[in-house]
PDB file of C-alpha atoms in Angstrom:
ATOM      1  CA  UNK A   1     208.628  13.691 -65.326  1.00 61.00           C
ATOM      2  CA  UNK A   2     206.418  13.226 -62.236  1.00 72.00           C
ATOM      3  CA  UNK A   3     204.434  16.059 -60.566  1.00 85.00           C
ATOM      4  CA  UNK A   4     205.871  17.964 -57.520  1.00 90.00           C
ATOM      5  CA  UNK A   5     204.220  17.776 -54.437  1.00 94.00           C
ATOM      6  CA  UNK A   6     204.610  18.777 -50.670  1.00 96.00           C
ATOM      7  CA  UNK A   7     205.542  16.101 -48.336  1.00 96.00           C
ATOM      8  CA  UNK A   8     206.010  16.189 -44.579  1.00 96.00           C
ATOM      9  CA  UNK A   9     209.399  15.121 -43.084  1.00 96.00           C
ATOM     10  CA  UNK A  10     210.086  14.953 -39.394  1.00 95.00           C
ATOM     11  CA  UNK A  11     213.593  14.919 -37.786  1.00 96.00           C
ATOM     12  CA  UNK A  12     214.335  14.027 -34.442  1.00 95.00           C
ATOM     13  CA  UNK A  13     217.928  14.814 -33.142  1.00 95.00           C
ATOM     14  CA  UNK A  14     218.824  13.098 -29.847  1.00 93.00           C
ATOM     15  CA  UNK A  15     221.964  12.597 -27.875  1.00 92.00           C
ATOM     16  CA  UNK A  16     223.087   9.036 -28.803  1.00 93.00           C
ATOM     17  CA  UNK A  17     222.077   6.373 -26.174  1.00 88.00           C
ATOM     18  CA  UNK A  18     225.603   6.237 -24.501  1.00 89.00           C
ATOM     19  CA  UNK A  19     225.640   9.912 -24.214  1.00 90.00           C
ATOM     20  CA  UNK A  20     224.582  11.724 -21.413  1.00 91.00           C
ATOM     21  CA  UNK A  21     221.180  13.457 -21.536  1.00 93.00           C
ATOM     22  CA  UNK A  22     221.084  16.225 -18.994  1.00 92.00           C
ATOM     23  CA  UNK A  23     217.868  17.826 -19.743  1.00 91.00           C
ATOM     24  CA  UNK A  24     216.068  14.717 -19.593  1.00 92.00           C
ATOM     25  CA  UNK A  25     217.898  13.496 -16.500  1.00 92.00           C
ATOM     26  CA  UNK A  26     216.704  16.797 -14.933  1.00 89.00           C
ATOM     27  CA  UNK A  27     213.014  16.130 -15.852  1.00 88.00           C
ATOM     28  CA  UNK A  28     212.974  12.654 -14.740  1.00 89.00           C
ATOM     29  CA  UNK A  29     214.699  13.628 -11.237  1.00 86.00           C
ATOM     30  CA  UNK A  30     213.294  16.925 -10.472  1.00 75.00           C
ATOM     31  CA  UNK A  31     209.918  17.047 -11.403  1.00 70.00           C
ATOM     32  CA  UNK A  32     208.618  13.192 -12.077  1.00 73.00           C
ATOM     33  CA  UNK A  33     209.998  11.907  -8.988  1.00 72.00           C
ATOM     34  CA  UNK A  34     208.742  14.824  -6.830  1.00 74.00           C
ATOM     35  CA  UNK A  35     205.367  14.476  -8.608  1.00 75.00           C
ATOM     36  CA  UNK A  36     205.355  10.966  -7.404  1.00 81.00           C
ATOM     37  CA  UNK A  37     204.958   9.217 -11.100  1.00 86.00           C
ATOM     38  CA  UNK A  38     206.945   5.955 -10.172  1.00 87.00           C
ATOM     39  CA  UNK A  39     205.219   4.433 -13.433  1.00 90.00           C
ATOM     40  CA  UNK A  40     207.805   6.799 -15.596  1.00 91.00           C
ATOM     41  CA  UNK A  41     210.919   4.674 -16.244  1.00 91.00           C
ATOM     42  CA  UNK A  42     212.881   6.808 -18.346  1.00 92.00           C
ATOM     43  CA  UNK A  43     212.889  10.142 -19.985  1.00 93.00           C
ATOM     44  CA  UNK A  44     215.168  11.207 -23.085  1.00 95.00           C
ATOM     45  CA  UNK A  45     215.139  14.621 -24.547  1.00 95.00           C
ATOM     46  CA  UNK A  46     215.912  15.567 -27.993  1.00 96.00           C
ATOM     47  CA  UNK A  47     215.235  18.585 -30.847  1.00 95.00           C
ATOM     48  CA  UNK A  48     212.248  18.122 -33.311  1.00 96.00           C
ATOM     49  CA  UNK A  49     212.309  19.826 -36.858  1.00 95.00           C
ATOM     50  CA  UNK A  50     209.422  19.269 -39.378  1.00 95.00           C
ATOM     51  CA  UNK A  51     210.227  20.091 -42.960  1.00 95.00           C
ATOM     52  CA  UNK A  52     207.855  20.746 -45.890  1.00 95.00           C
ATOM     53  CA  UNK A  53     209.517  19.489 -48.944  1.00 94.00           C
ATOM     54  CA  UNK A  54     208.440  19.861 -52.520  1.00 94.00           C
ATOM     55  CA  UNK A  55     209.712  16.397 -54.270  1.00 94.00           C
ATOM     56  CA  UNK A  56     208.259  14.033 -56.659  1.00 94.00           C
ATOM     57  CA  UNK A  57     208.012  11.395 -54.211  1.00 94.00           C
ATOM     58  CA  UNK A  58     208.435  10.385 -50.617  1.00 94.00           C
ATOM     59  CA  UNK A  59     211.686   9.000 -51.126  1.00 94.00           C
ATOM     60  CA  UNK A  60     212.953  11.798 -52.720  1.00 94.00           C
ATOM     61  CA  UNK A  61     211.754  14.147 -49.737  1.00 94.00           C
ATOM     62  CA  UNK A  62     213.505  11.848 -47.211  1.00 94.00           C
ATOM     63  CA  UNK A  63     216.512  11.859 -49.126  1.00 94.00           C
ATOM     64  CA  UNK A  64     216.459  15.841 -49.745  1.00 91.00           C
ATOM     65  CA  UNK A  65     215.984  16.141 -45.796  1.00 92.00           C
ATOM     66  CA  UNK A  66     218.884  13.530 -45.338  1.00 91.00           C
ATOM     67  CA  UNK A  67     221.362  15.167 -47.430  1.00 89.00           C
ATOM     68  CA  UNK A  68     220.664  18.714 -46.106  1.00 88.00           C
ATOM     69  CA  UNK A  69     220.855  17.825 -42.630  1.00 87.00           C
ATOM     70  CA  UNK A  70     224.414  16.221 -43.216  1.00 86.00           C
ATOM     71  CA  UNK A  71     225.419  19.243 -45.408  1.00 84.00           C
ATOM     72  CA  UNK A  72     224.521  21.893 -43.243  1.00 81.00           C
ATOM     73  CA  UNK A  73     225.660  20.140 -39.832  1.00 83.00           C
ATOM     74  CA  UNK A  74     222.476  20.774 -38.522  1.00 87.00           C
ATOM     75  CA  UNK A  75     223.678  17.798 -35.590  1.00 89.00           C
ATOM     76  CA  UNK A  76     226.999  16.634 -34.652  1.00 89.00           C
ATOM     77  CA  UNK A  77     227.617  13.123 -35.916  1.00 89.00           C
ATOM     78  CA  UNK A  78     229.883  12.623 -32.936  1.00 90.00           C
ATOM     79  CA  UNK A  79     227.236  12.935 -30.362  1.00 91.00           C
ATOM     80  CA  UNK A  80     223.908  12.882 -31.825  1.00 93.00           C
ATOM     81  CA  UNK A  81     221.661  10.346 -33.601  1.00 93.00           C
ATOM     82  CA  UNK A  82     219.595  12.049 -36.415  1.00 93.00           C
ATOM     83  CA  UNK A  83     216.283   9.943 -37.230  1.00 94.00           C
ATOM     84  CA  UNK A  84     214.176  10.936 -40.538  1.00 95.00           C
ATOM     85  CA  UNK A  85     210.760  10.209 -41.038  1.00 94.00           C
ATOM     86  CA  UNK A  86     208.656  10.961 -43.972  1.00 93.00           C
ATOM     87  CA  UNK A  87     204.976  11.261 -43.170  1.00 92.00           C
ATOM     88  CA  UNK A  88     203.469  11.486 -46.585  1.00 92.00           C
ATOM     89  CA  UNK A  89     202.083  13.758 -48.713  1.00 93.00           C
ATOM     90  CA  UNK A  90     200.495  17.364 -47.850  1.00 91.00           C
ATOM     91  CA  UNK A  91     197.107  17.789 -49.148  1.00 85.00           C
TER      92      UNK A  91
ATOM     93  CA  UNK B   1     194.518  -7.254 -13.276  1.00 61.00           C
ATOM     94  CA  UNK B   2     196.353  -6.911 -16.360  1.00 72.00           C
ATOM     95  CA  UNK B   3     200.013  -7.526 -16.592  1.00 85.00           C
ATOM     96  CA  UNK B   4     202.313  -4.138 -16.367  1.00 90.00           C
ATOM     97  CA  UNK B   5     204.364  -3.703 -19.512  1.00 94.00           C
ATOM     98  CA  UNK B   6     206.989  -1.013 -20.785  1.00 96.00           C
ATOM     99  CA  UNK B   7     205.207   1.205 -23.565  1.00 96.00           C
ATOM    100  CA  UNK B   8     207.212   3.843 -25.550  1.00 96.00           C
ATOM    101  CA  UNK B   9     205.584   7.368 -25.402  1.00 96.00           C
ATOM    102  CA  UNK B  10     206.717  10.309 -27.615  1.00 95.00           C
ATOM    103  CA  UNK B  11     206.025  13.951 -27.069  1.00 96.00           C
ATOM    104  CA  UNK B  12     206.343  16.874 -29.442  1.00 95.00           C
ATOM    105  CA  UNK B  13     206.106  20.257 -27.961  1.00 95.00           C
ATOM    106  CA  UNK B  14     206.057  22.913 -30.382  1.00 93.00           C
ATOM    107  CA  UNK B  15     205.455  26.874 -30.717  1.00 92.00           C
ATOM    108  CA  UNK B  16     201.525  27.255 -31.888  1.00 93.00           C
ATOM    109  CA  UNK B  17     200.984  27.677 -35.426  1.00 88.00           C
ATOM    110  CA  UNK B  18     200.634  31.184 -35.293  1.00 89.00           C
ATOM    111  CA  UNK B  19     203.270  31.732 -32.788  1.00 89.00           C
ATOM    112  CA  UNK B  20     206.837  32.826 -34.114  1.00 91.00           C
ATOM    113  CA  UNK B  21     209.438  29.916 -34.241  1.00 93.00           C
ATOM    114  CA  UNK B  22     212.895  32.041 -34.454  1.00 92.00           C
ATOM    115  CA  UNK B  23     214.725  28.832 -34.346  1.00 91.00           C
ATOM    116  CA  UNK B  24     212.859  27.211 -37.506  1.00 92.00           C
ATOM    117  CA  UNK B  25     213.081  30.627 -39.327  1.00 92.00           C
ATOM    118  CA  UNK B  26     217.142  30.720 -38.649  1.00 89.00           C
ATOM    119  CA  UNK B  27     217.549  27.497 -40.013  1.00 88.00           C
ATOM    120  CA  UNK B  28     215.316  28.175 -43.162  1.00 89.00           C
ATOM    121  CA  UNK B  29     216.675  31.477 -43.770  1.00 86.00           C
ATOM    122  CA  UNK B  30     220.376  31.307 -42.980  1.00 75.00           C
ATOM    123  CA  UNK B  31     221.328  27.775 -43.833  1.00 70.00           C
ATOM    124  CA  UNK B  32     218.743  26.460 -46.230  1.00 73.00           C
ATOM    125  CA  UNK B  33     218.717  29.366 -48.496  1.00 72.00           C
ATOM    126  CA  UNK B  34     222.520  29.881 -48.423  1.00 74.00           C
ATOM    127  CA  UNK B  35     222.991  25.856 -49.314  1.00 76.00           C
ATOM    128  CA  UNK B  36     220.454  26.268 -52.257  1.00 81.00           C
ATOM    129  CA  UNK B  37     217.947  23.842 -51.129  1.00 86.00           C
ATOM    130  CA  UNK B  38     215.000  25.668 -52.851  1.00 87.00           C
ATOM    131  CA  UNK B  39     212.831  22.384 -52.317  1.00 89.00           C
ATOM    132  CA  UNK B  40     212.470  23.134 -48.777  1.00 91.00           C
ATOM    133  CA  UNK B  41     209.256  25.058 -48.260  1.00 91.00           C
ATOM    134  CA  UNK B  42     209.060  25.566 -44.451  1.00 92.00           C
ATOM    135  CA  UNK B  43     210.968  24.371 -41.136  1.00 93.00           C
ATOM    136  CA  UNK B  44     209.366  24.378 -37.841  1.00 95.00           C
ATOM    137  CA  UNK B  45     211.380  23.400 -34.667  1.00 95.00           C
ATOM    138  CA  UNK B  46     210.098  21.908 -31.638  1.00 96.00           C
ATOM    139  CA  UNK B  47     211.228  19.497 -28.387  1.00 95.00           C
ATOM    140  CA  UNK B  48     211.194  16.014 -28.227  1.00 96.00           C
ATOM    141  CA  UNK B  49     210.688  14.111 -24.976  1.00 95.00           C
ATOM    142  CA  UNK B  50     210.716  10.096 -25.215  1.00 95.00           C
ATOM    143  CA  UNK B  51     209.340   8.384 -22.356  1.00 95.00           C
ATOM    144  CA  UNK B  52     209.336   4.706 -21.145  1.00 95.00           C
ATOM    145  CA  UNK B  53     206.066   4.151 -18.910  1.00 94.00           C
ATOM    146  CA  UNK B  54     204.908   1.134 -17.245  1.00 94.00           C
ATOM    147  CA  UNK B  55     201.321   0.761 -17.692  1.00 94.00           C
ATOM    148  CA  UNK B  56     198.534  -2.171 -18.132  1.00 94.00           C
ATOM    149  CA  UNK B  57     197.730  -0.528 -21.816  1.00 94.00           C
ATOM    150  CA  UNK B  58     199.230   1.682 -24.466  1.00 94.00           C
ATOM    151  CA  UNK B  59     195.915   4.206 -23.350  1.00 94.00           C
ATOM    152  CA  UNK B  60     196.867   4.019 -19.960  1.00 94.00           C
ATOM    153  CA  UNK B  61     200.659   4.822 -20.645  1.00 94.00           C
ATOM    154  CA  UNK B  62     199.388   7.703 -23.082  1.00 94.00           C
ATOM    155  CA  UNK B  63     197.041   9.258 -20.352  1.00 94.00           C
ATOM    156  CA  UNK B  64     200.175   8.865 -17.583  1.00 92.00           C
ATOM    157  CA  UNK B  65     202.133  11.065 -19.814  1.00 92.00           C
ATOM    158  CA  UNK B  66     199.385  13.594 -20.524  1.00 91.00           C
ATOM    159  CA  UNK B  67     198.276  14.089 -16.987  1.00 89.00           C
ATOM    160  CA  UNK B  68     202.062  14.546 -16.118  1.00 88.00           C
ATOM    161  CA  UNK B  69     202.818  16.826 -19.049  1.00 87.00           C
ATOM    162  CA  UNK B  70     199.993  18.842 -17.775  1.00 86.00           C
ATOM    163  CA  UNK B  71     200.840  18.701 -14.248  1.00 84.00           C
ATOM    164  CA  UNK B  72     204.451  19.522 -14.062  1.00 81.00           C
ATOM    165  CA  UNK B  73     204.113  22.427 -16.492  1.00 83.00           C
ATOM    166  CA  UNK B  74     206.463  20.757 -19.026  1.00 87.00           C
ATOM    167  CA  UNK B  75     204.654  23.269 -21.656  1.00 89.00           C
ATOM    168  CA  UNK B  76     203.049  26.538 -21.531  1.00 89.00           C
ATOM    169  CA  UNK B  77     199.644  25.629 -22.982  1.00 89.00           C
ATOM    170  CA  UNK B  78     199.227  29.644 -23.770  1.00 90.00           C
ATOM    171  CA  UNK B  79     202.102  29.342 -26.521  1.00 91.00           C
ATOM    172  CA  UNK B  80     203.050  25.749 -27.245  1.00 93.00           C
ATOM    173  CA  UNK B  81     200.734  22.772 -28.477  1.00 93.00           C
ATOM    174  CA  UNK B  82     201.950  19.355 -27.189  1.00 93.00           C
ATOM    175  CA  UNK B  83     201.255  16.281 -29.159  1.00 94.00           C
ATOM    176  CA  UNK B  84     201.587  12.791 -27.486  1.00 95.00           C
ATOM    177  CA  UNK B  85     202.172   9.785 -29.551  1.00 94.00           C
ATOM    178  CA  UNK B  86     202.132   6.251 -27.767  1.00 93.00           C
ATOM    179  CA  UNK B  87     204.591   3.856 -30.102  1.00 92.00           C
ATOM    180  CA  UNK B  88     203.477   0.656 -28.652  1.00 92.00           C
ATOM    181  CA  UNK B  89     204.983  -2.037 -26.418  1.00 93.00           C
ATOM    182  CA  UNK B  90     208.821  -2.181 -25.927  1.00 91.00           C
ATOM    183  CA  UNK B  91     210.177  -5.912 -25.747  1.00 85.00           C
TER     184      UNK B  91
END
Protein backbone atom coordinates (compact mmCIF):
# COMPACT_ATOMS: atom_id res chain seq x y z
CA UNK A 1 0.00 0.00 0.00
CA UNK A 2 1.38 3.40 -0.99
CA UNK A 3 2.22 5.97 1.65
CA UNK A 4 -0.44 8.55 2.51
CA UNK A 5 0.57 12.10 1.71
CA UNK A 6 -0.98 15.53 1.80
CA UNK A 7 -2.29 16.94 -1.45
CA UNK A 8 -3.62 20.37 -2.27
CA UNK A 9 -6.88 20.39 -4.22
CA UNK A 10 -8.57 23.60 -5.35
CA UNK A 11 -12.24 23.93 -6.24
CA UNK A 12 -13.85 26.76 -8.17
CA UNK A 13 -17.64 26.99 -8.15
CA UNK A 14 -19.10 29.40 -10.69
CA UNK A 15 -22.47 30.19 -12.13
CA UNK A 16 -22.81 28.43 -15.47
CA UNK A 17 -21.78 30.42 -18.51
CA UNK A 18 -25.33 31.25 -19.54
CA UNK A 19 -26.52 32.05 -16.02
CA UNK A 20 -26.50 35.62 -14.75
CA UNK A 21 -23.64 36.63 -12.49
CA UNK A 22 -24.89 39.72 -10.63
CA UNK A 23 -21.75 40.11 -8.53
CA UNK A 24 -19.42 40.03 -11.51
CA UNK A 25 -21.68 42.38 -13.45
CA UNK A 26 -21.74 44.83 -10.56
CA UNK A 27 -17.98 44.87 -10.27
CA UNK A 28 -17.73 45.36 -14.00
CA UNK A 29 -20.29 48.13 -14.31
CA UNK A 30 -19.95 50.14 -11.15
CA UNK A 31 -16.33 49.87 -10.35
CA UNK A 32 -14.36 49.18 -13.45
CA UNK A 33 -16.24 51.48 -15.79
CA UNK A 34 -16.14 54.29 -13.25
CA UNK A 35 -12.43 53.85 -12.77
CA UNK A 36 -11.79 53.99 -16.49
CA UNK A 37 -10.45 50.48 -16.89
CA UNK A 38 -11.53 50.12 -20.51
CA UNK A 39 -9.12 47.24 -21.09
CA UNK A 40 -11.15 44.92 -18.86
CA UNK A 41 -13.54 43.02 -21.12
CA UNK A 42 -15.41 40.89 -18.59
CA UNK A 43 -15.57 39.84 -14.96
CA UNK A 44 -17.07 36.63 -13.59
CA UNK A 45 -17.26 35.86 -9.91
CA UNK A 46 -17.19 32.54 -8.13
CA UNK A 47 -16.42 30.70 -4.94
CA UNK A 48 -13.02 29.27 -4.15
CA UNK A 49 -12.40 26.35 -1.81
CA UNK A 50 -8.99 24.93 -0.97
CA UNK A 51 -8.79 21.43 0.46
CA UNK A 52 -5.87 19.62 2.00
CA UNK A 53 -6.46 15.90 1.53
CA UNK A 54 -4.69 12.80 2.75
CA UNK A 55 -4.33 10.42 -0.17
CA UNK A 56 -2.04 7.91 -1.83
CA UNK A 57 -1.92 9.77 -5.10
CA UNK A 58 -2.96 13.03 -6.70
CA UNK A 59 -5.71 11.22 -8.64
CA UNK A 60 -7.11 9.78 -5.42
CA UNK A 61 -7.09 13.21 -3.75
CA UNK A 62 -8.94 14.70 -6.70
CA UNK A 63 -11.50 11.88 -6.68
CA UNK A 64 -12.14 12.30 -2.95
CA UNK A 65 -12.87 16.00 -3.38
CA UNK A 66 -15.04 15.37 -6.42
CA UNK A 67 -17.08 12.73 -4.58
CA UNK A 68 -17.44 14.94 -1.53
CA UNK A 69 -18.50 18.01 -3.51
CA UNK A 70 -21.27 15.98 -5.08
CA UNK A 71 -22.23 14.10 -1.90
CA UNK A 72 -22.62 17.10 0.34
CA UNK A 73 -24.16 19.33 -2.30
CA UNK A 74 -21.55 21.98 -2.00
CA UNK A 75 -22.80 23.30 -5.32
CA UNK A 76 -26.06 23.20 -7.21
CA UNK A 77 -25.54 21.28 -10.45
CA UNK A 78 -28.49 23.05 -12.07
CA UNK A 79 -26.90 26.48 -11.98
CA UNK A 80 -23.25 26.02 -10.99
CA UNK A 81 -20.24 24.52 -12.62
CA UNK A 82 -17.64 23.01 -10.31
CA UNK A 83 -14.03 22.78 -11.43
CA UNK A 84 -11.64 20.66 -9.36
CA UNK A 85 -7.90 21.11 -9.81
CA UNK A 86 -5.26 19.06 -8.01
CA UNK A 87 -2.17 21.18 -7.32
CA UNK A 88 0.21 18.47 -6.18
CA UNK A 89 1.82 17.39 -2.94
CA UNK A 90 2.29 19.58 0.08
CA UNK A 91 5.75 19.14 1.59
CA UNK B 1 3.39 48.65 -30.90
CA UNK B 2 2.43 45.08 -30.13
CA UNK B 3 -1.00 43.79 -31.05
CA UNK B 4 -3.68 43.87 -28.34
CA UNK B 5 -4.93 40.43 -27.36
CA UNK B 6 -7.27 38.94 -24.83
CA UNK B 7 -5.76 37.43 -21.71
CA UNK B 8 -7.36 35.43 -18.93
CA UNK B 9 -6.41 36.57 -15.42
CA UNK B 10 -7.70 34.83 -12.30
CA UNK B 11 -7.86 36.38 -8.85
CA UNK B 12 -8.27 34.55 -5.57
CA UNK B 13 -9.11 36.59 -2.49
CA UNK B 14 -8.78 34.75 0.80
CA UNK B 15 -8.72 35.59 4.45
CA UNK B 16 -5.12 35.74 5.61
CA UNK B 17 -3.66 32.56 6.99
CA UNK B 18 -3.98 33.62 10.61
CA UNK B 19 -7.46 35.09 10.21
CA UNK B 20 -10.54 33.04 10.97
CA UNK B 21 -12.41 31.52 8.06
CA UNK B 22 -15.91 30.78 9.36
CA UNK B 23 -17.22 29.48 6.05
CA UNK B 24 -14.38 27.02 5.58
CA UNK B 25 -14.63 25.91 9.19
CA UNK B 26 -18.36 25.33 8.85
CA UNK B 27 -17.94 23.22 5.75
CA UNK B 28 -15.22 21.27 7.48
CA UNK B 29 -17.05 20.66 10.74
CA UNK B 30 -20.66 20.26 9.77
CA UNK B 31 -20.48 18.64 6.41
CA UNK B 32 -17.25 16.76 6.06
CA UNK B 33 -17.10 15.34 9.54
CA UNK B 34 -20.73 14.27 9.37
CA UNK B 35 -20.17 12.62 6.02
CA UNK B 36 -17.18 10.69 7.33
CA UNK B 37 -14.57 12.26 5.07
CA UNK B 38 -11.70 11.72 7.49
CA UNK B 39 -9.11 12.14 4.73
CA UNK B 40 -9.91 15.85 4.39
CA UNK B 41 -7.45 17.71 6.60
CA UNK B 42 -8.53 21.31 6.08
CA UNK B 43 -10.83 23.58 4.09
CA UNK B 44 -10.32 27.28 3.38
CA UNK B 45 -12.83 29.37 1.50
CA UNK B 46 -12.28 32.39 -0.69
CA UNK B 47 -13.59 34.50 -3.51
CA UNK B 48 -12.76 33.83 -7.13
CA UNK B 49 -12.80 36.47 -9.87
CA UNK B 50 -12.02 35.83 -13.53
CA UNK B 51 -11.09 38.76 -15.71
CA UNK B 52 -10.71 38.95 -19.46
CA UNK B 53 -8.28 41.76 -20.22
CA UNK B 54 -7.12 43.42 -23.40
CA UNK B 55 -3.36 43.76 -23.25
CA UNK B 56 -0.18 43.58 -25.26
CA UNK B 57 1.37 40.90 -23.10
CA UNK B 58 0.55 38.56 -20.25
CA UNK B 59 2.63 40.70 -17.89
CA UNK B 60 0.67 43.80 -18.84
CA UNK B 61 -2.65 41.99 -18.29
CA UNK B 62 -1.50 40.86 -14.87
CA UNK B 63 -0.35 44.37 -13.95
CA UNK B 64 -3.67 45.90 -15.02
CA UNK B 65 -5.61 43.51 -12.80
CA UNK B 66 -3.23 44.04 -9.91
CA UNK B 67 -3.53 47.81 -10.18
CA UNK B 68 -7.31 47.64 -10.47
CA UNK B 69 -7.71 45.29 -7.50
CA UNK B 70 -5.79 47.76 -5.36
CA UNK B 71 -7.40 50.90 -6.84
CA UNK B 72 -10.99 49.87 -6.42
CA UNK B 73 -10.48 48.14 -3.07
CA UNK B 74 -11.79 44.84 -4.24
CA UNK B 75 -10.15 43.33 -1.18
CA UNK B 76 -9.20 44.57 2.25
CA UNK B 77 -5.41 44.36 2.62
CA UNK B 78 -5.71 44.21 6.40
CA UNK B 79 -7.50 40.86 6.43
CA UNK B 80 -7.31 39.46 2.89
CA UNK B 81 -4.59 38.12 0.71
CA UNK B 82 -5.07 38.60 -3.03
CA UNK B 83 -3.41 36.22 -5.45
CA UNK B 84 -3.36 37.15 -9.14
CA UNK B 85 -2.60 34.48 -11.71
CA UNK B 86 -2.34 35.08 -15.45
CA UNK B 87 -3.55 32.04 -17.41
CA UNK B 88 -2.44 33.03 -20.87
CA UNK B 89 -4.08 34.14 -24.10
CA UNK B 90 -7.68 33.46 -25.03
CA UNK B 91 -7.99 32.35 -28.65
